[in-house]
Tab-separated table of C-alpha atoms and ligand atoms in Angstrom:
chain	number	residue	atom	x	y	z
A	1	MET	CA	-39.259	36.456	24.990
A	2	ALA	CA	-42.522	38.289	25.583
A	3	THR	CA	-45.604	36.451	24.519
A	4	GLU	CA	-48.017	39.403	24.331
A	5	CYS	CA	-50.141	39.146	21.278
A	6	ILE	CA	-53.674	39.696	20.132
A	7	SER	CA	-55.705	36.696	21.173
A	8	PRO	CA	-57.984	35.439	18.414
A	9	THR	CA	-60.910	35.836	20.782
A	10	ILE	CA	-60.454	39.613	20.642
A	11	LEU	CA	-60.357	39.671	16.864
A	12	ASP	CA	-63.779	41.297	16.825
A	13	SER	CA	-66.373	40.706	14.167
A	14	ARG	CA	-65.610	44.035	12.447
A	15	TRP	CA	-61.921	43.055	12.188
A	16	LYS	CA	-62.832	39.655	10.802
A	17	GLN	CA	-65.257	41.050	8.259
A	18	ARG	CA	-62.743	43.575	6.974
A	19	PHE	CA	-60.034	40.944	6.881
A	20	ARG	CA	-62.129	38.472	4.877
A	21	ARG	CA	-63.359	41.109	2.448
A	22	ARG	CA	-59.899	42.502	1.745
A	23	LEU	CA	-58.247	39.104	1.487
A	24	LEU	CA	-60.805	37.741	-0.989
A	25	ALA	CA	-60.715	40.930	-3.072
A	26	TRP	CA	-56.923	40.702	-3.246
A	27	TYR	CA	-57.093	37.014	-4.183
A	28	ALA	CA	-59.568	37.697	-6.992
A	29	VAL	CA	-56.795	39.709	-8.660
A	30	HIS	CA	-53.640	37.862	-7.578
A	31	GLU	CA	-54.586	34.169	-7.602
A	32	ARG	CA	-51.953	32.206	-9.506
A	33	ASP	CA	-53.079	29.833	-12.199
A	34	LEU	CA	-51.744	26.553	-10.784
A	35	PRO	CA	-52.578	23.163	-12.297
A	36	TRP	CA	-54.195	21.776	-9.130
A	37	ARG	CA	-56.496	24.780	-8.824
A	38	ARG	CA	-58.337	24.054	-12.046
A	39	SER	CA	-60.767	21.674	-10.396
A	40	LYS	CA	-62.029	20.798	-6.936
A	41	ASN	CA	-61.250	17.139	-7.426
A	42	PRO	CA	-60.156	15.856	-3.969
A	43	TYR	CA	-57.574	13.535	-5.517
A	44	ARG	CA	-55.828	16.437	-7.231
A	45	VAL	CA	-56.030	18.594	-4.098
A	46	TRP	CA	-54.546	15.769	-2.034
A	47	VAL	CA	-51.678	14.988	-4.444
A	48	SER	CA	-50.777	18.674	-4.711
A	49	GLU	CA	-50.827	19.155	-0.934
A	50	ALA	CA	-48.584	16.108	-0.423
A	51	MET	CA	-46.128	17.425	-3.017
A	52	LEU	CA	-46.170	20.979	-1.667
A	53	GLN	CA	-45.064	19.914	1.806
A	54	GLN	CA	-41.362	20.902	1.948
A	55	THR	CA	-41.245	21.701	-1.787
A	56	GLN	CA	-41.590	24.956	-3.742
A	57	VAL	CA	-44.609	25.625	-5.966
A	58	ALA	CA	-42.367	26.152	-9.021
A	59	THR	CA	-40.818	22.682	-8.604
A	60	VAL	CA	-44.101	20.932	-7.865
A	61	GLN	CA	-45.965	22.008	-11.015
A	62	ALA	CA	-44.169	19.720	-13.494
A	63	TYR	CA	-44.200	16.791	-11.034
A	64	PHE	CA	-47.899	17.260	-10.396
A	65	ARG	CA	-48.784	17.252	-14.113
A	66	ARG	CA	-46.728	14.126	-14.734
A	67	PHE	CA	-48.116	12.310	-11.694
A	68	VAL	CA	-51.812	12.934	-12.392
A	69	LYS	CA	-51.319	12.158	-16.087
A	70	ALA	CA	-49.860	8.748	-15.234
A	71	LEU	CA	-52.169	8.097	-12.256
A	72	PRO	CA	-55.288	10.209	-12.843
A	73	ASN	CA	-57.400	9.003	-9.930
A	74	VAL	CA	-57.289	7.275	-6.580
A	75	ARG	CA	-58.069	3.823	-8.025
A	76	LYS	CA	-55.203	4.032	-10.507
A	77	LEU	CA	-52.859	5.105	-7.726
A	78	ALA	CA	-54.028	2.296	-5.449
A	79	ALA	CA	-53.463	-0.289	-8.194
A	80	ALA	CA	-50.021	1.044	-9.210
A	81	ASP	CA	-46.771	-0.669	-8.367
A	82	GLU	CA	-44.920	1.187	-5.599
A	83	ARG	CA	-41.843	1.281	-7.817
A	84	ASP	CA	-43.768	3.297	-10.443
A	85	VAL	CA	-45.175	5.660	-7.811
A	86	LEU	CA	-41.691	6.334	-6.459
A	87	ARG	CA	-40.315	6.762	-9.972
A	88	LEU	CA	-42.897	9.505	-10.596
A	89	TRP	CA	-41.860	11.117	-7.313
A	90	GLU	CA	-38.136	10.801	-8.014
A	91	GLY	CA	-36.305	14.084	-7.405
A	92	LEU	CA	-38.978	15.580	-5.114
A	93	GLY	CA	-37.371	14.115	-1.995
A	94	TYR	CA	-39.096	13.100	1.239
A	95	TYR	CA	-40.142	9.836	-0.399
A	96	ARG	CA	-42.178	8.817	2.605
A	97	ARG	CA	-44.848	11.169	1.292
A	98	ALA	CA	-45.184	9.111	-1.900
A	99	ARG	CA	-45.330	5.814	-0.046
A	100	GLN	CA	-47.975	7.151	2.324
A	101	LEU	CA	-49.982	8.516	-0.602
A	102	HIS	CA	-49.913	5.068	-2.159
A	103	ALA	CA	-50.897	3.350	1.101
A	104	ALA	CA	-53.718	5.858	1.724
A	105	ALA	CA	-55.069	5.344	-1.820
A	106	GLN	CA	-55.252	1.612	-1.139
A	107	ARG	CA	-57.164	2.288	2.086
A	108	ILE	CA	-59.586	4.667	0.330
A	109	VAL	CA	-60.336	1.973	-2.246
A	110	ALA	CA	-60.552	-0.884	0.264
A	111	GLU	CA	-62.442	0.890	3.050
A	112	HIS	CA	-64.314	3.762	1.379
A	113	GLY	CA	-65.225	2.279	-2.003
A	114	GLY	CA	-62.783	4.602	-3.765
A	115	GLN	CA	-64.610	7.725	-2.498
A	116	PHE	CA	-62.712	10.329	-0.510
A	117	PRO	CA	-63.980	10.837	3.026
A	118	ARG	CA	-65.353	14.378	3.296
A	119	ASP	CA	-64.737	15.081	6.966
A	120	VAL	CA	-61.509	16.044	8.696
A	121	GLU	CA	-61.706	13.290	11.343
A	122	THR	CA	-61.997	10.409	8.861
A	123	LEU	CA	-59.417	11.911	6.525
A	124	GLN	CA	-56.952	12.006	9.420
A	125	THR	CA	-57.193	8.246	9.884
A	126	LEU	CA	-55.446	7.772	6.516
A	127	PRO	CA	-51.650	7.358	6.269
A	128	GLY	CA	-49.772	10.638	5.850
A	129	ILE	CA	-52.861	12.834	6.291
A	130	GLY	CA	-52.473	15.099	9.297
A	131	ARG	CA	-54.673	17.918	10.485
A	132	TYR	CA	-53.411	20.351	7.863
A	133	THR	CA	-53.826	18.081	4.817
A	134	ALA	CA	-57.218	16.916	6.069
A	135	GLY	CA	-58.299	20.557	6.473
A	136	ALA	CA	-57.020	21.407	2.992
A	137	ILE	CA	-58.890	18.514	1.327
A	138	ALA	CA	-62.098	19.080	3.319
A	139	SER	CA	-62.135	22.839	2.732
A	140	ILE	CA	-60.805	23.080	-0.837
A	141	ALA	CA	-62.492	20.027	-2.354
A	142	PHE	CA	-65.671	19.905	-0.262
A	143	ASP	CA	-66.000	23.502	1.011
A	144	GLN	CA	-66.240	22.212	4.573
A	145	ARG	CA	-65.664	24.794	7.297
A	146	ALA	CA	-62.226	23.439	8.194
A	147	PRO	CA	-59.223	25.592	9.157
A	148	ILE	CA	-55.741	25.080	7.733
A	149	LEU	CA	-52.301	25.836	9.102
A	150	GLU	CA	-49.135	25.268	7.108
A	151	ALA	CA	-45.818	27.067	6.705
A	152	ASN	CA	-47.226	30.130	4.904
A	153	THR	CA	-50.247	30.580	7.142
A	154	ILE	CA	-48.261	29.962	10.323
A	155	ARG	CA	-46.087	32.946	9.411
A	156	LEU	CA	-49.000	35.107	8.234
A	157	LEU	CA	-51.212	34.455	11.275
A	158	SER	CA	-48.305	34.831	13.714
A	159	ARG	CA	-47.710	38.293	12.303
A	160	LEU	CA	-51.370	39.266	12.140
A	161	VAL	CA	-51.789	38.610	15.867
A	162	ALA	CA	-48.165	39.524	16.735
A	163	TYR	CA	-47.375	36.158	18.302
A	164	ARG	CA	-43.722	36.457	19.233
A	165	ASP	CA	-42.872	32.997	20.524
A	166	ASP	CA	-42.003	29.948	18.464
A	167	PRO	CA	-45.210	29.193	16.527
A	168	THR	CA	-44.256	25.551	15.974
A	169	LYS	CA	-44.364	24.754	19.719
A	170	SER	CA	-47.593	23.478	21.201
A	171	ALA	CA	-48.765	26.789	22.756
A	172	GLY	CA	-48.210	28.563	19.455
A	173	GLN	CA	-49.904	25.809	17.497
A	174	ARG	CA	-52.951	25.937	19.777
A	175	LEU	CA	-53.267	29.688	19.416
A	176	LEU	CA	-52.764	29.676	15.648
A	177	TRP	CA	-55.195	26.814	14.982
A	178	ARG	CA	-57.766	28.737	17.012
A	179	THR	CA	-57.017	31.873	15.011
A	180	ALA	CA	-57.322	29.964	11.717
A	181	GLU	CA	-60.711	28.692	12.855
A	182	GLU	CA	-61.951	32.051	14.151
A	183	ILE	CA	-61.243	33.923	10.953
A	184	LEU	CA	-63.043	31.453	8.658
A	185	PRO	CA	-66.045	32.920	6.867
A	186	ARG	CA	-69.368	31.053	6.763
A	187	GLN	CA	-69.069	30.293	3.052
A	188	ASP	CA	-66.503	30.334	0.258
A	189	ILE	CA	-64.111	28.443	2.543
A	190	ALA	CA	-62.155	26.932	-0.339
A	191	ARG	CA	-61.223	30.309	-1.770
A	192	PHE	CA	-60.619	31.817	1.641
A	193	ASN	CA	-58.122	29.149	2.710
A	194	GLN	CA	-56.331	29.262	-0.621
A	195	ALA	CA	-56.212	33.059	-0.415
A	196	LEU	CA	-54.588	32.855	3.037
A	197	MET	CA	-51.852	30.555	1.716
A	198	GLU	CA	-51.389	32.732	-1.360
A	199	LEU	CA	-51.004	35.901	0.706
A	200	GLY	CA	-48.456	34.160	2.937
A	201	SER	CA	-46.568	32.857	-0.058
A	202	LEU	CA	-46.541	35.995	-2.233
A	203	VAL	CA	-46.720	38.954	0.166
A	204	CYS	CA	-46.110	37.936	3.780
A	205	THR	CA	-42.829	36.301	2.813
A	206	PRO	CA	-40.298	34.866	5.308
A	207	ASN	CA	-37.832	37.719	4.751
A	208	GLN	CA	-38.755	41.315	4.044
A	209	PRO	CA	-42.542	40.902	3.927
A	210	LYS	CA	-44.085	43.237	1.365
A	211	CYS	CA	-46.234	45.154	3.851
A	212	GLY	CA	-46.550	48.065	1.414
A	213	GLU	CA	-48.477	45.780	-0.969
A	214	CYS	CA	-50.419	43.909	1.690
A	215	PRO	CA	-54.213	44.192	1.561
A	216	VAL	CA	-54.527	43.601	5.318
A	217	ALA	CA	-51.639	45.804	6.466
A	218	SER	CA	-53.874	48.094	8.524
A	219	LEU	CA	-55.223	45.023	10.397
A	220	CYS	CA	-51.804	43.570	11.177
A	221	ALA	CA	-50.571	43.775	14.775
A	222	ALA	CA	-46.948	42.963	13.875
A	223	ARG	CA	-46.850	45.782	11.347
A	224	ALA	CA	-48.406	48.207	13.835
A	225	ALA	CA	-45.682	47.319	16.330
A	226	GLY	CA	-42.904	47.296	13.695
A	227	LEU	CA	-42.233	43.618	14.457
A	228	GLN	CA	-42.921	42.035	11.066
A	229	GLU	CA	-39.222	41.197	10.517
A	230	LYS	CA	-38.907	39.663	13.992
A	231	ILE	CA	-41.970	37.396	13.807
A	232	PRO	CA	-41.694	34.449	13.731
A	233	PRO	CA	-38.366	34.361	15.615
A	234	ALA	CA	-35.436	32.892	13.669
A	235	GLY	CA	-34.867	29.208	14.404
A	236	ARG	CA	-31.574	27.796	15.589
A	237	LYS	CA	-28.884	27.531	12.940
A	238	THR	CA	-28.382	24.006	11.655
A	239	GLN	CA	-25.149	22.396	12.827
A	240	PHE	CA	-23.870	20.571	9.756
A	241	ILE	CA	-21.969	17.297	9.966
A	242	ASP	CA	-19.486	16.379	7.221
A	243	ILE	CA	-19.335	12.732	6.204
A	244	THR	CA	-17.898	10.687	3.349
A	245	GLU	CA	-19.882	7.930	1.674
A	246	ALA	CA	-18.994	5.505	-1.094
A	247	ALA	CA	-21.233	3.978	-3.759
A	248	VAL	CA	-19.957	1.038	-5.794
A	249	VAL	CA	-21.131	0.122	-9.285
A	250	VAL	CA	-20.569	-3.638	-9.095
A	251	ARG	CA	-20.617	-5.319	-12.520
A	252	LYS	CA	-21.134	-8.949	-13.390
A	253	ARG	CA	-21.554	-10.193	-16.956
A	254	GLY	CA	-22.896	-6.896	-18.287
A	255	GLN	CA	-25.238	-6.303	-15.355
A	256	VAL	CA	-24.953	-3.981	-12.354
A	257	LEU	CA	-26.022	-4.640	-8.791
A	258	LEU	CA	-28.884	-2.655	-7.250
A	259	ARG	CA	-30.149	-2.733	-3.707
A	260	GLN	CA	-33.534	-1.637	-2.442
A	261	CYS	CA	-33.185	0.655	0.577
A	262	PRO	CA	-34.843	-1.130	3.499
A	263	GLU	CA	-37.527	0.197	5.845
A	264	GLY	CA	-36.297	2.633	8.432
A	265	GLN	CA	-33.377	3.822	6.311
A	266	ARG	CA	-32.990	7.021	4.370
A	267	TRP	CA	-34.749	6.539	0.993
A	268	ALA	CA	-36.696	3.454	2.105
A	269	GLY	CA	-38.332	1.876	-0.956
A	270	LEU	CA	-35.957	3.506	-3.446
A	271	TRP	CA	-33.209	1.564	-5.199
A	272	ASP	CA	-29.531	2.367	-5.055
A	273	PHE	CA	-26.069	1.054	-5.791
A	274	PRO	CA	-24.436	-0.443	-2.692
A	275	ARG	CA	-23.716	2.669	-0.636
A	276	PHE	CA	-22.345	3.238	2.853
A	277	GLU	CA	-20.368	5.634	4.990
A	278	ILE	CA	-16.597	5.197	4.884
A	279	GLN	CA	-13.979	6.240	7.389
A	280	SER	CA	-10.739	5.310	5.612
A	281	GLU	CA	-8.324	7.724	4.003
A	282	GLY	CA	-5.860	6.754	1.281
A	283	PRO	CA	-6.521	4.455	-1.716
A	284	LEU	CA	-5.283	1.192	-0.168
A	285	PHE	CA	-7.321	1.496	3.003
A	286	VAL	CA	-10.374	2.637	1.064
A	287	ARG	CA	-10.152	-0.469	-1.162
A	288	ASP	CA	-10.185	-2.731	1.898
A	289	GLU	CA	-13.144	-0.895	3.363
A	290	LEU	CA	-15.070	-1.072	0.067
A	291	VAL	CA	-14.579	-4.844	-0.095
A	292	ALA	CA	-15.644	-5.315	3.537
A	293	LYS	CA	-18.687	-3.047	3.367
A	294	VAL	CA	-19.987	-4.399	0.032
A	295	ARG	CA	-19.696	-7.887	1.480
A	296	GLU	CA	-21.536	-6.825	4.630
A	297	GLN	CA	-24.351	-5.270	2.589
A	298	THR	CA	-24.667	-7.849	-0.209
A	299	GLY	CA	-22.826	-11.040	0.747
A	300	ILE	CA	-20.528	-10.976	-2.308
A	301	VAL	CA	-16.817	-10.266	-2.689
A	302	ILE	CA	-15.757	-7.639	-5.220
A	303	ASP	CA	-12.597	-6.359	-6.825
A	304	PRO	CA	-12.765	-2.599	-6.377
A	305	GLY	CA	-12.043	-0.500	-9.461
A	306	PRO	CA	-11.177	3.155	-10.002
A	307	LEU	CA	-12.919	6.197	-8.602
A	308	LEU	CA	-15.517	7.235	-11.201
A	309	LYS	CA	-16.747	10.474	-9.741
A	310	SER	CA	-17.150	12.461	-6.530
A	311	MET	CA	-20.365	14.316	-5.801
A	312	LYS	CA	-21.293	16.670	-3.002
A	313	HIS	CA	-24.829	16.781	-1.682
A	314	GLY	CA	-26.767	17.399	1.507
A	315	VAL	CA	-29.356	15.346	3.363
A	316	THR	CA	-30.955	17.027	6.385
A	317	ARG	CA	-28.001	18.137	8.520
A	318	TYR	CA	-25.393	15.985	6.747
A	319	ARG	CA	-23.018	17.425	4.170
A	320	ILE	CA	-21.973	14.402	2.201
A	321	ARG	CA	-19.100	13.756	-0.179
A	322	LEU	CA	-20.103	10.716	-2.196
A	323	ASP	CA	-17.209	8.889	-3.879
A	324	CYS	CA	-18.447	6.596	-6.639
A	325	TYR	CA	-16.286	3.602	-7.512
A	326	ALA	CA	-16.336	0.932	-10.171
A	327	GLY	CA	-16.183	-2.673	-8.963
A	328	SER	CA	-16.428	-6.150	-10.392
A	329	TYR	CA	-17.934	-9.288	-8.947
A	330	ARG	CA	-15.350	-11.833	-7.781
A	331	SER	CA	-17.162	-14.489	-5.726
A	332	GLY	CA	-19.986	-15.346	-3.360
A	333	ARG	CA	-23.787	-15.417	-3.439
A	334	LEU	CA	-26.128	-12.559	-2.850
A	335	ALA	CA	-27.204	-12.423	0.783
A	336	PRO	CA	-29.046	-9.176	1.492
A	337	ALA	CA	-28.565	-7.575	4.888
A	338	GLY	CA	-31.997	-5.902	4.623
A	339	GLY	CA	-33.461	-4.768	1.307
A	340	GLU	CA	-33.722	-6.804	-1.874
A	341	LEU	CA	-30.726	-7.132	-4.211
A	342	ARG	CA	-31.016	-7.408	-7.971
A	343	TRP	CA	-28.670	-7.730	-10.960
A	344	THR	CA	-29.954	-5.311	-13.588
A	345	LYS	CA	-29.018	-4.382	-17.129
A	346	PRO	CA	-27.756	-0.778	-17.278
A	347	GLU	CA	-30.412	0.088	-19.873
A	348	GLU	CA	-33.104	-0.968	-17.359
A	349	LEU	CA	-31.936	1.467	-14.666
A	350	ASP	CA	-34.385	4.042	-15.964
A	351	ALA	CA	-37.318	2.006	-14.626
A	352	TYR	CA	-36.035	2.058	-11.030
A	353	PRO	CA	-36.710	4.933	-8.618
A	354	LEU	CA	-33.335	6.233	-7.450
A	355	SER	CA	-32.173	9.073	-5.240
A	356	ALA	CA	-30.893	12.187	-7.037
A	357	THR	CA	-27.249	11.110	-6.674
A	358	GLY	CA	-28.167	7.510	-7.577
A	359	ARG	CA	-29.718	8.808	-10.813
A	360	ARG	CA	-26.605	10.844	-11.616
A	361	LEU	CA	-24.506	7.758	-11.130
A	362	ALA	CA	-26.915	5.661	-13.224
A	363	ARG	CA	-26.550	8.151	-16.064
A	364	LEU	CA	-22.787	7.841	-15.791
A	365	VAL	CA	-23.079	4.038	-15.922
A	366	HIS	CA	-25.506	3.927	-18.801
A	367	GLY	CA	-24.254	7.030	-20.582
A	368	ALA	CA	-27.822	8.353	-21.041
B	1	SF4	FE1	-47.486	40.223	6.618
B	1	SF4	FE2	-46.779	42.777	6.495
B	1	SF4	FE3	-49.198	42.008	5.673
B	1	SF4	FE4	-48.583	41.992	8.265
B	1	SF4	S1	-48.676	43.767	6.927
B	1	SF4	S2	-49.646	40.405	7.145
B	1	SF4	S3	-46.433	41.421	8.195
B	1	SF4	S4	-47.219	41.430	4.761
């Protein structure tokens, strides 16, 4: 594919001035009232940016309010139990973000006296803070002259300069970071960066960008060339893989068995019922496999019970059918094969962070 595009170095000063003026004027009218925009507190900026990675604004709002109400500052977050942090994050997915937030808060307290570093370089030494998040905190909270580049601005800038190759590859990233830096004004950086993201999110949308409503349409190289629908190029279609998993609600004297997902596994840090992939077909074979796999994961022998429910869900490229079974403890001692095991009263399940399907199963178990 051709790579001709406007290099940021030929975005002349007149272009940049007009762009900044029009963008900020548009933002003054169209800025959404979002809970994390009501102050420049770096903690709130940071939490919102972590939540907004891979998650829609509409979903994040309620999570954000709940999180900062329970953990209103970096010291409270640092001192919190990881289980409580993950419980507040439950349902947002990509739980690594929450664990890194927690670890970074502990570093900020231990190494920076609880004060946020103000510069991009130091911010990037913290867990989970890459160039984008560091730029967002430095520019939005501290008005530092730091560029940002995230999903919305990658698309917007690619179109503005008509960059036709894959903007997530290193050549594209280099060009777009340079563009993001070149277009920064001298002051009002916080508003400028937020306005860029807002324009990408509300007007320069992934499909059918609203060029007719765009304040910078006459400055846009993709629009001039009629390429706005072709930039950025569509990624490869995901090849889905179908698998079947089983979860077993093992009961013993009124308690159920939970397992903490170990490091390196999907949902590390979260709790779950014993869960694993199964290959067998037919009730008899499935029973044998349930017994063997629960033993492998927990050390105990169970008597499998009936199928309680089947759920369909997706994780990355896997399309999963999850069959949930009842089970009762027969013999043996707990011997975890990675990840802690714990007998828990059903009414206490609410305190544990679970995956979305784990929570649905917990509600079935506890009837809440
Ligand atoms: Fe995006 Fe269209 Fe505006 Fe160009 S003119 S920035 S493609 S909305």
